Short mmCIF file of C-alpha atoms and ligand atoms in Angstrom, two decimals:
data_model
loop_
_atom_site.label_atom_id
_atom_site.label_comp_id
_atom_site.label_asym_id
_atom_site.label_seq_id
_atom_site.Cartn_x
_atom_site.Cartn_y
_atom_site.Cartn_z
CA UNK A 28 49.98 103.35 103.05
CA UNK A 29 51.20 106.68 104.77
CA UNK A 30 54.99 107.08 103.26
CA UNK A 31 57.44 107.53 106.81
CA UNK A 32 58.73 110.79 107.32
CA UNK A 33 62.44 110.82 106.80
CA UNK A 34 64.54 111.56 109.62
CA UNK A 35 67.80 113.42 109.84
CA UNK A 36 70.74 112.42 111.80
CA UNK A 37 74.92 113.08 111.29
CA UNK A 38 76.71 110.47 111.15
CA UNK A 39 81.45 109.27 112.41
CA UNK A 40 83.44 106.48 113.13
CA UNK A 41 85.17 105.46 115.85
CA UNK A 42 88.40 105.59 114.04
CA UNK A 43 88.23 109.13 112.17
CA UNK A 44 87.08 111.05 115.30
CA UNK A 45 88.43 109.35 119.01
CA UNK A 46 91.91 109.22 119.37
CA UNK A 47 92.56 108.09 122.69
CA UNK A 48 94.50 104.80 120.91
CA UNK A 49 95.64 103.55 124.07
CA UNK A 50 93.54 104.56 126.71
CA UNK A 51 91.38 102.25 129.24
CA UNK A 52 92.96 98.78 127.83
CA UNK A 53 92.14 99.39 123.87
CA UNK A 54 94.18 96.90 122.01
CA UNK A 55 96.05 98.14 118.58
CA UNK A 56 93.97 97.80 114.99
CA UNK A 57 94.82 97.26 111.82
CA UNK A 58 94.80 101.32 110.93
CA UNK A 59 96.92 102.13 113.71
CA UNK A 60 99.76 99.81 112.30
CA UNK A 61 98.74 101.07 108.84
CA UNK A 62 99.23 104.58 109.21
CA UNK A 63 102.41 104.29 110.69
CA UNK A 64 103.72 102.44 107.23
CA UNK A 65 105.77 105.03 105.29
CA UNK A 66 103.53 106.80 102.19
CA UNK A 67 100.09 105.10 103.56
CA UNK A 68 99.15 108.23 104.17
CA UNK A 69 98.67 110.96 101.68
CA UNK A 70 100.07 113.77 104.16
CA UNK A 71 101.94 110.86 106.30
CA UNK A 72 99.70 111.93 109.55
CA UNK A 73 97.66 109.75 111.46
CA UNK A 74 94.75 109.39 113.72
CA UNK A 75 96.16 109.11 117.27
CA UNK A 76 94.80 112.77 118.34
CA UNK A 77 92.09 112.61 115.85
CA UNK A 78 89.40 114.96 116.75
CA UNK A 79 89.47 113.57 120.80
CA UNK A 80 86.06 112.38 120.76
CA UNK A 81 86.77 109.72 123.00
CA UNK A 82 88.05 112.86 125.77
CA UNK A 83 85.63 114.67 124.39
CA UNK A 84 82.01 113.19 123.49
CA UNK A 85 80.15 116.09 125.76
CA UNK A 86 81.66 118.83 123.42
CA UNK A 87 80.37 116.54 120.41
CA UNK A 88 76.72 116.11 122.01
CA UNK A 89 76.33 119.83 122.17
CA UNK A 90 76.77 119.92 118.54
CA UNK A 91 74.38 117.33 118.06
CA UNK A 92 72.11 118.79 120.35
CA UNK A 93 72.20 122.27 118.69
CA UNK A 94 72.30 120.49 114.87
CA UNK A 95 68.89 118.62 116.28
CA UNK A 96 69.02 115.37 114.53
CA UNK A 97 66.62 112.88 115.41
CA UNK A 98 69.65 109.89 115.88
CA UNK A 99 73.41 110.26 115.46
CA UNK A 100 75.75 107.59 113.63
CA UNK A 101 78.47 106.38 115.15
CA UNK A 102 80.95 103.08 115.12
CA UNK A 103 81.92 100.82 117.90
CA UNK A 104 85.72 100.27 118.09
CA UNK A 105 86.00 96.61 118.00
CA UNK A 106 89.66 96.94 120.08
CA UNK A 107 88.98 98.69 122.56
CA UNK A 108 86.06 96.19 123.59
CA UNK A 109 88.39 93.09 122.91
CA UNK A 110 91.88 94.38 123.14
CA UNK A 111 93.34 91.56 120.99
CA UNK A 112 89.70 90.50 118.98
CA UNK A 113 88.97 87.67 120.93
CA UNK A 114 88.00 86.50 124.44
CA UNK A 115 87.81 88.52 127.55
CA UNK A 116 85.56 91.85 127.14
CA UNK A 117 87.48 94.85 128.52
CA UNK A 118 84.68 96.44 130.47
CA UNK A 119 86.36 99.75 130.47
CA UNK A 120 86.40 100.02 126.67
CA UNK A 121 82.35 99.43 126.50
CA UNK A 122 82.14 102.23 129.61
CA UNK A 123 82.83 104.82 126.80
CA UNK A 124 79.76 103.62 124.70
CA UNK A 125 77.66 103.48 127.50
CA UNK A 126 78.23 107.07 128.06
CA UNK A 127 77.44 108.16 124.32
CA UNK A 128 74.26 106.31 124.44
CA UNK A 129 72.82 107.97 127.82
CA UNK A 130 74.17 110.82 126.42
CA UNK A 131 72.27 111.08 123.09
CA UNK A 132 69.08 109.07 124.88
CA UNK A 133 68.85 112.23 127.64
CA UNK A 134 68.93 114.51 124.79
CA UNK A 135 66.15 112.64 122.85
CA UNK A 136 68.64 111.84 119.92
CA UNK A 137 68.19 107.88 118.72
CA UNK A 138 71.80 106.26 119.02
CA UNK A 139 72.51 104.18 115.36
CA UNK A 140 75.56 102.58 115.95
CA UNK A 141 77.83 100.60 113.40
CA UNK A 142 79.63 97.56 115.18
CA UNK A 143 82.83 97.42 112.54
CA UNK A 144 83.96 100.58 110.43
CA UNK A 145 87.11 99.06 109.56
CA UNK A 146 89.40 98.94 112.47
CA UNK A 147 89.88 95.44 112.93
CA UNK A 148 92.02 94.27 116.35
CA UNK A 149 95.53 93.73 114.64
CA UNK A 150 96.11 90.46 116.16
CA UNK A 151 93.09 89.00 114.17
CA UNK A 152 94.53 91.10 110.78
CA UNK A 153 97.65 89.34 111.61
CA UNK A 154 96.01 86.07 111.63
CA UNK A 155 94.51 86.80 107.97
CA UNK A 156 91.73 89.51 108.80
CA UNK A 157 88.81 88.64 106.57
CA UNK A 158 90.60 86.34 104.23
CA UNK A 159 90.22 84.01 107.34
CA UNK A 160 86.37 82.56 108.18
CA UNK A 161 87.81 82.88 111.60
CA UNK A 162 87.31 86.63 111.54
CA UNK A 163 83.27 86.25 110.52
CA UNK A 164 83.24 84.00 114.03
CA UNK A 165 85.09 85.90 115.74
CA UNK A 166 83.16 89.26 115.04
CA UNK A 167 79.89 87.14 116.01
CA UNK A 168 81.21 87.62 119.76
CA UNK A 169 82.33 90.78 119.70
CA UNK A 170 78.81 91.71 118.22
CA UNK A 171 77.26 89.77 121.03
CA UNK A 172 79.51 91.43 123.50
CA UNK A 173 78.36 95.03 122.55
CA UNK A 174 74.25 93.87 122.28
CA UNK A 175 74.60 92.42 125.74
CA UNK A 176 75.75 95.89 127.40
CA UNK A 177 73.97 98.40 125.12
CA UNK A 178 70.98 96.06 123.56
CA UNK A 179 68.84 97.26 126.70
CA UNK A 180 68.90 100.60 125.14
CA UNK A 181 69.50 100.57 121.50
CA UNK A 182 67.72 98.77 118.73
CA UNK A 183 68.61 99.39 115.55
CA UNK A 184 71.83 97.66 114.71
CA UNK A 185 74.37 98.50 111.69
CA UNK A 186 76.91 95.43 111.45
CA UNK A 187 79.67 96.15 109.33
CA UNK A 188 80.47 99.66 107.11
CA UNK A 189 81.04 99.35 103.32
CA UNK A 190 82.36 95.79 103.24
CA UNK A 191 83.72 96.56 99.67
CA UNK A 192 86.31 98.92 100.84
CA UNK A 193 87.51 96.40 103.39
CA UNK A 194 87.68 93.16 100.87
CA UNK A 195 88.81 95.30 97.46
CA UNK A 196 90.98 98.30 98.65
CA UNK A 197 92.15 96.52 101.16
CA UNK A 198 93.04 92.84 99.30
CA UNK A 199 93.08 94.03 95.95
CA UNK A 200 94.68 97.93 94.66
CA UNK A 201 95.79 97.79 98.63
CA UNK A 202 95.51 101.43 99.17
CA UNK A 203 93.24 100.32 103.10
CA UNK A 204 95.18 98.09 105.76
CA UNK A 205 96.33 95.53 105.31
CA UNK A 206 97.43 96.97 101.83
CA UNK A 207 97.56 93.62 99.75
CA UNK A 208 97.28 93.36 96.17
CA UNK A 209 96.42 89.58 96.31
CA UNK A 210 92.73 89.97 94.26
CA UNK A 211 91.27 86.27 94.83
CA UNK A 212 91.72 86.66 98.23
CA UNK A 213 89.78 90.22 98.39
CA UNK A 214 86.69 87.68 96.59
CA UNK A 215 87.30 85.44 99.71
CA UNK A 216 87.32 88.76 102.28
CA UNK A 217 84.12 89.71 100.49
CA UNK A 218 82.56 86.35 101.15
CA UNK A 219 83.95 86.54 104.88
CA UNK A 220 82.43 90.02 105.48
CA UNK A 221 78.65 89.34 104.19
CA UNK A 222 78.62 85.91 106.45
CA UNK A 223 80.46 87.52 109.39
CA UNK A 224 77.62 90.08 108.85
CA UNK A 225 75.02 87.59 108.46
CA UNK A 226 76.28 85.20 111.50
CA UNK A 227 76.24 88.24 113.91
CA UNK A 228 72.86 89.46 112.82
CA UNK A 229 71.25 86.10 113.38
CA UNK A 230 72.96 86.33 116.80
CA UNK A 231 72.12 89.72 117.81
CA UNK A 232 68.31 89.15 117.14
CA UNK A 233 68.91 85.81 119.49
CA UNK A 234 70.43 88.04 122.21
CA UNK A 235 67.59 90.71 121.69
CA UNK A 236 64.38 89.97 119.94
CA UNK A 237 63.37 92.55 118.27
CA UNK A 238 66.33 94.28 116.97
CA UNK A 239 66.74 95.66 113.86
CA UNK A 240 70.09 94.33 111.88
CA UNK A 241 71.23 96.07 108.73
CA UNK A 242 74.29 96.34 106.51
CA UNK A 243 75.95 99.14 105.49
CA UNK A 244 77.23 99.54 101.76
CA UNK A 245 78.40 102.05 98.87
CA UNK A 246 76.60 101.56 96.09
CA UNK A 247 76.57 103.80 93.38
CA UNK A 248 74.76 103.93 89.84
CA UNK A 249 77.45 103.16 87.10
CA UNK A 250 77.20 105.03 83.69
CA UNK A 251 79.11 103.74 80.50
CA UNK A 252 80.95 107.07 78.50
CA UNK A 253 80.91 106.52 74.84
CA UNK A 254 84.17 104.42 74.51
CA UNK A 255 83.18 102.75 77.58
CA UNK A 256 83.48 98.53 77.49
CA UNK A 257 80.12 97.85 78.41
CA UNK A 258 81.55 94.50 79.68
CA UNK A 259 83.96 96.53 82.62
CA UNK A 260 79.94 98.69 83.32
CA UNK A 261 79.17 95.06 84.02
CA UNK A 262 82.04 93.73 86.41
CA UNK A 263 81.95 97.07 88.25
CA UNK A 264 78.66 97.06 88.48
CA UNK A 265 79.21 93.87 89.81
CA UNK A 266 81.97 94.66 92.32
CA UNK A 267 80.41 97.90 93.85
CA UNK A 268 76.60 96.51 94.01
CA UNK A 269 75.60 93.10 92.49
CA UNK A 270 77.57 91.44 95.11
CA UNK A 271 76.14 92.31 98.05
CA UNK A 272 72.47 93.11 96.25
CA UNK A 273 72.52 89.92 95.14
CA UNK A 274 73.39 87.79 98.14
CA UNK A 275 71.50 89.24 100.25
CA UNK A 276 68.09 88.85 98.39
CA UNK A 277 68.82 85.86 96.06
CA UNK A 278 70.99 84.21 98.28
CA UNK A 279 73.62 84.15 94.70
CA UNK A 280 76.73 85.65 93.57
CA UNK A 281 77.17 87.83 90.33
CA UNK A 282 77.56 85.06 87.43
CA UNK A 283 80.21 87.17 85.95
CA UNK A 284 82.68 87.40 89.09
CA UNK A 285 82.87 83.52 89.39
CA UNK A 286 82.73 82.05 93.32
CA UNK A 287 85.36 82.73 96.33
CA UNK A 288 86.93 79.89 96.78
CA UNK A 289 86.22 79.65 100.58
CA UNK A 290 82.52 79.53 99.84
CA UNK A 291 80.87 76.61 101.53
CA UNK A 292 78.24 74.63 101.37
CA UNK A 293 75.10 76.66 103.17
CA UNK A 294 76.80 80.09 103.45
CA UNK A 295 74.74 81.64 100.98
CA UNK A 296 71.46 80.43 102.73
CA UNK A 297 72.87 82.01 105.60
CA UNK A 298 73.73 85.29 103.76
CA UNK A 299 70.57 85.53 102.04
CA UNK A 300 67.68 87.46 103.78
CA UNK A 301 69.82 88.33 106.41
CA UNK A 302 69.21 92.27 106.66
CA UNK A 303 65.92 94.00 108.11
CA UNK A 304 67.36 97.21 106.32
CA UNK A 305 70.33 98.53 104.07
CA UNK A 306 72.04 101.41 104.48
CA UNK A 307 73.15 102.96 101.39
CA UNK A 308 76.46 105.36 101.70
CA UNK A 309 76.08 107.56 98.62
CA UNK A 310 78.37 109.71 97.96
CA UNK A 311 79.30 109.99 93.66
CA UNK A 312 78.32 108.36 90.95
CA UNK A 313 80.93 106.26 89.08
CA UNK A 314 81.73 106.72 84.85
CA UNK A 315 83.13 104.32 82.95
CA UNK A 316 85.69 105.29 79.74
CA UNK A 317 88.25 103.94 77.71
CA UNK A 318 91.37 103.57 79.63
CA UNK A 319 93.04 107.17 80.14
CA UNK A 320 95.83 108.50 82.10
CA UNK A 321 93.19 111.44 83.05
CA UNK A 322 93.24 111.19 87.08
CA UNK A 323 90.65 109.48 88.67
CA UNK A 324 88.61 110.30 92.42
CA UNK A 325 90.05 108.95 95.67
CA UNK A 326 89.65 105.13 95.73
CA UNK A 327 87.91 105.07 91.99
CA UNK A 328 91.36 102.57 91.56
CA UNK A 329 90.80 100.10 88.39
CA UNK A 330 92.97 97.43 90.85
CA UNK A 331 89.95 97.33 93.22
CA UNK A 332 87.65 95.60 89.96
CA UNK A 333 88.81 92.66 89.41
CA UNK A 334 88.29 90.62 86.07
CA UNK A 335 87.51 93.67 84.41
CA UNK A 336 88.57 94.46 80.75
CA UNK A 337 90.82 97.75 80.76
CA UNK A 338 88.65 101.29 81.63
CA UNK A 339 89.19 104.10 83.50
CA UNK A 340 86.97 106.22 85.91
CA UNK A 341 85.95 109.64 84.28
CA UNK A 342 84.60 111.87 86.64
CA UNK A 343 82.89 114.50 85.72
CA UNK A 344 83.07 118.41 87.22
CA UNK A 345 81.82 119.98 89.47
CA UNK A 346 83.90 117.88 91.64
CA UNK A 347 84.71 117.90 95.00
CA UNK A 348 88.22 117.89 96.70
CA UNK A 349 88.11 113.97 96.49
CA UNK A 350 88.11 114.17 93.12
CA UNK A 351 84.22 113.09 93.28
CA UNK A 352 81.53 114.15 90.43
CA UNK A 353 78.92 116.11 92.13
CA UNK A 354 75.58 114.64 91.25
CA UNK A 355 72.05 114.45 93.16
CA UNK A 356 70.56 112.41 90.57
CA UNK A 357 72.86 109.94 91.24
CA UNK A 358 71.50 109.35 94.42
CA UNK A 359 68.14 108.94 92.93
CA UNK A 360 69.53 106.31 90.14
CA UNK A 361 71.06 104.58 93.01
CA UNK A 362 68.22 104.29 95.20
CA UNK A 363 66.01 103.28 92.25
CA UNK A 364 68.30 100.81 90.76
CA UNK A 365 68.67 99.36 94.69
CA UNK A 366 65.03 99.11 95.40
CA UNK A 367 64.59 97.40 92.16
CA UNK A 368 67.28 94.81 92.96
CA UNK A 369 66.72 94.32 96.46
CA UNK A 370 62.54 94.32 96.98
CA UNK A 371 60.86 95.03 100.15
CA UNK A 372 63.86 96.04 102.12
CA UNK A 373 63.71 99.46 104.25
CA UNK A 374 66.60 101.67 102.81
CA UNK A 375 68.56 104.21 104.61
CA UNK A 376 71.09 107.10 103.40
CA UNK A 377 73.92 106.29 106.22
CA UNK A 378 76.52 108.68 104.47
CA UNK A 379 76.30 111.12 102.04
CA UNK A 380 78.05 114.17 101.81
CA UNK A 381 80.83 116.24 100.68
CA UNK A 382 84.75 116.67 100.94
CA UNK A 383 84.78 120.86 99.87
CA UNK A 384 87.62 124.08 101.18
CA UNK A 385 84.89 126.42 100.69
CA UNK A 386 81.78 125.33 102.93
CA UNK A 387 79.32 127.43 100.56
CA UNK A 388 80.20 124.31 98.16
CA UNK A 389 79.24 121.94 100.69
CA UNK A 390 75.85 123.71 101.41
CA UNK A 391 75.55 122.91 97.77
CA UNK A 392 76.41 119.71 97.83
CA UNK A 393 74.10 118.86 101.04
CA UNK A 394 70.60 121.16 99.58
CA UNK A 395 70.95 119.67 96.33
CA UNK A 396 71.38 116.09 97.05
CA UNK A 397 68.64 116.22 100.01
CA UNK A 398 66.00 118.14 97.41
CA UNK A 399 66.48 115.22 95.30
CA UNK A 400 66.05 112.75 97.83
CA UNK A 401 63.17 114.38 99.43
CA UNK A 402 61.44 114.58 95.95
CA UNK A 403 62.29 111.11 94.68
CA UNK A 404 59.44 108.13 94.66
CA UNK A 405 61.70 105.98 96.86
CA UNK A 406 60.74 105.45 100.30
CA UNK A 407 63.98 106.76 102.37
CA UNK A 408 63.95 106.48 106.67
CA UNK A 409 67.31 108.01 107.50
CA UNK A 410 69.12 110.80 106.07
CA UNK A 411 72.78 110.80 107.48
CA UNK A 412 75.07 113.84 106.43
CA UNK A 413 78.78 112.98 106.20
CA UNK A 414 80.52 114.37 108.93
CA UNK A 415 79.47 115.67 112.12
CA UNK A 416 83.22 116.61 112.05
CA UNK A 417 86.63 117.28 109.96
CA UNK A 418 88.33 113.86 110.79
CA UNK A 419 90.73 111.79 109.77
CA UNK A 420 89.68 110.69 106.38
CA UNK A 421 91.24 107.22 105.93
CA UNK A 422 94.30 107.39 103.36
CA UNK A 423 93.94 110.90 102.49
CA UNK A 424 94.49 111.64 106.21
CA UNK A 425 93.60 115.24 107.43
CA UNK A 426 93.62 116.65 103.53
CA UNK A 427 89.66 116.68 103.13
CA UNK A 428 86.95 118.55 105.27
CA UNK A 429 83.99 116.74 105.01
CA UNK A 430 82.61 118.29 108.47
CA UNK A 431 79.12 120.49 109.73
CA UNK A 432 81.75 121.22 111.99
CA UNK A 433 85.46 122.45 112.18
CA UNK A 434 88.03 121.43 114.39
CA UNK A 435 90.89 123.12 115.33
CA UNK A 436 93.91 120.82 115.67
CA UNK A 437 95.60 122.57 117.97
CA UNK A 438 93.06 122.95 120.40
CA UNK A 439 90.73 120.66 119.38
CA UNK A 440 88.27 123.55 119.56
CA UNK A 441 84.78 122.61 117.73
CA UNK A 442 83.59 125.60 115.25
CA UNK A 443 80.12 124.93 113.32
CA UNK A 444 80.35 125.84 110.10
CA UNK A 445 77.31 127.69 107.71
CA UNK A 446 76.77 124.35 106.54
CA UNK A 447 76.42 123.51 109.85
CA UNK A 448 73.13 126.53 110.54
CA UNK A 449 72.16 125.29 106.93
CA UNK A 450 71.65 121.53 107.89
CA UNK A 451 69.55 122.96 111.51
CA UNK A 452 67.58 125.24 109.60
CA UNK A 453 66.23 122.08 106.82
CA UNK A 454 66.07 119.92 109.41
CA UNK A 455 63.46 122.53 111.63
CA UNK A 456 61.64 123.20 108.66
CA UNK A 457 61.05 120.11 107.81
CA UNK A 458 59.80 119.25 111.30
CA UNK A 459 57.21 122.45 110.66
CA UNK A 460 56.55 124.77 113.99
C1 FCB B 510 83.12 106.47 103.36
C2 FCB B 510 83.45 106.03 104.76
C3 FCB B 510 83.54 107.15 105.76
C4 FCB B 510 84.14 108.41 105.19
C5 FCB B 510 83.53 108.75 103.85
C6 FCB B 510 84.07 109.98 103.22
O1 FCB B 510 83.61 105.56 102.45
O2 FCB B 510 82.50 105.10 105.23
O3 FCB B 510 84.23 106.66 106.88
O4 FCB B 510 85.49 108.30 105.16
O5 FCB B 510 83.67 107.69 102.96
#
């Protein structure tokens, strides 16, 4: 069988690049109220400017336009289309998507949306968030919602964006909204996410047959040092890929992290073959050591494993401003070790990409990790390069440029960057004349 050719696209999310937090009706979310706790935020900023997108999509087309990626990544901000999480759509809030999918369609670029990167309607974070089945229903409307105005004219459907970070930063180390430390409910958040995911893929193939339904996750290969326990390689092995691996194609959880306790009866049936592709956000590989007081990357947080016996993370240099071991071949390990464990499902890179002050690093970074994926005996469709822009990155705030593109935040002024020429140039060659 002829292997696809791999396509190219740039991926954002709602969050990190629109600002606009009240405008046309869009209801507070859980990072708004988050960033605005004192010492959430590594440079106590927050993402109520952000890079304007939502004033400002025309400015990011041209970018996209002049990058020329096949299909452009983006996330659906779940409060602006219900204000409060549930009930009435607010029209106004779904106008703004509208306009990003003409946009990209008149341009020939494929939208590939994501329905939830993170920023849950505080109302429903207040009523529990994920530790609450609620939330899995709840998101099952909003996804319907969005499919019913855009479905005409999109098809391929990302549900939820790395559902670990959600569950374990955010229920167990507590370093994401709502910044709990409460680990047996992050297990029951985890269960939550994969049948909220698996509930509103069933019911956007209902509301358009023929849609394409994935899930987005960071997986990463995980290497044992010397005085590594090989039994914490196995819980955070199990944490960061088993989980979802396994549910998804055996319809099981990892023996070794026990059950959530709001499992029921039928929910892993339901979980179980429910993606027609996985998107794989690679961006480091993970090492595991003795416990050390040697600092660790950005979220590489020993709280977010629960279960495990005592280790540390021990990245390796070159590393990038995230703290993050630079290594293509751990793409290729991770997109071996997925294929293996999840047969016969279409993978994607959604994210990769790299967090650097000099941009020559990230060309680095971006040429040596797509070399190895273009070589590698895995069958890849999408290539997504982490950022289209500098944005707000999450708990780090505005300290790390991951963007193709700079952005001035005074005047909100977009500047490609030689990355960004570099990432045209591959992605015309590899087209041929
Ligand atoms: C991923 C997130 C994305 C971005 C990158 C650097 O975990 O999905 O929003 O912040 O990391």
């Amino acid at each position: 069988m002829k292997r696809p050719t791999l396509r190219y696209g740039v991926a954002t999310s709602a969050f990190q690049v629109e600002g606009a937090p009240e405008a046309d009706g869009r209801g507070p979310s859980t990072w708004d109220e988050f960033c605005a706790r004192p010492g959430a935020i590594r440079d106590g900023s927050d993402a109520r400017t952000a890079c304007d997108s939502y004033h400002r999509f025309d400015e990011d087309l041209l970018q996209l336009v002049d990058l020329g990626v096949d299909a452009y990544r983006f996330s659906i901000a779940w409060p602006r289309v219900q204000p409060t999480g549930r009930g009435l759509v607010n029209t106004r809030g779904l106008d703004y998507y509208d306009g990003v999918v003409d946009g990209l369609l008149l341009e020939g670029i494929e939208p590939f949306p994501t329905l939830f990167h993170w920023d849950l309607p505080l109302p429903l974070e207040e009523a529990g968030g994920w530790s609450a089945r609620d939330t899995a229903l709840r998101f099952v409307d909003y996804a319907v919602a969005v499919v019913d105005r855009l479905g005409d004219r999109v098809s391929t459907w990302a549900t939820l964006n790395e559902p670990w970070c959600t569950a374990l930063l955010g229920w167990a180390s507590g370093v994401f909204p709502p910044g709990r430390r409460e680990p047996a409910r992050a297990w029951d958040c985890a269960h939550h996410l994969l049948l909220g995911h698996a509930l509103g893929a069933a019911a956007v193939r209902a509301a358009r047959p023929g849609s394409e339904v994935g899930l987005v996750v960071n997986l990463t290969t995980v290497r044992r040092e010397q005085d590594g326990d090989p039994c914490a390689v196995d819980v955070v092995d199990a944490w960061q890929n088993r989980l979802w691996l396994d549910a998804l194609g055996k319809g099981s959880y990892p023996e070794v992290l026990g059950e959530p306790a709001a499992l029921r009866d039928g929910d892993l049936a339901t979980i179980r073959g429910s993606v027609d592709w996985l998107g794989i956000n690679y961006y480091t590989p993970f090492r595991i050591g003795a416990p050390s007081e040697e600092p660790a990357g950005v979220g590489q947080d020993v709280d977010a494993y629960p279960g495990a016996p005592p280790f540390s993370f021990r990245p390796r240099g070159p590393l990038t401003t995230m703290g993050w071991e630079v290594d293509p071949q751990g793409l290729v390990d991770t997109l071996q070790e997925t294929a293996a464990r999840l047969p016969g499902v279409p993978l994607r890179v959604t994210e990769n990409g790299g967090a650097f002050d000099d941009d020559a690093d990230r060309v680095g970074y971006l040429s040596s990790h797509l070399a190895a994926l273009e070589a590698c005996d895995v069958t890849v469709l999408d290539y997504f390069a982490w950022s289209l822009l500098d944005n707000f990155e999450w708990a780090e705030g505005w300290t790390q440029r991951f963007g193709l593109v700079a952005v001035d935040r005074t005047t909100l002024q977009r500047r490609p960057k030689p990355s960004f020429a570099w990432y045209a140039e591959h992605i015309a060659a590899q087209r041929g004349p």
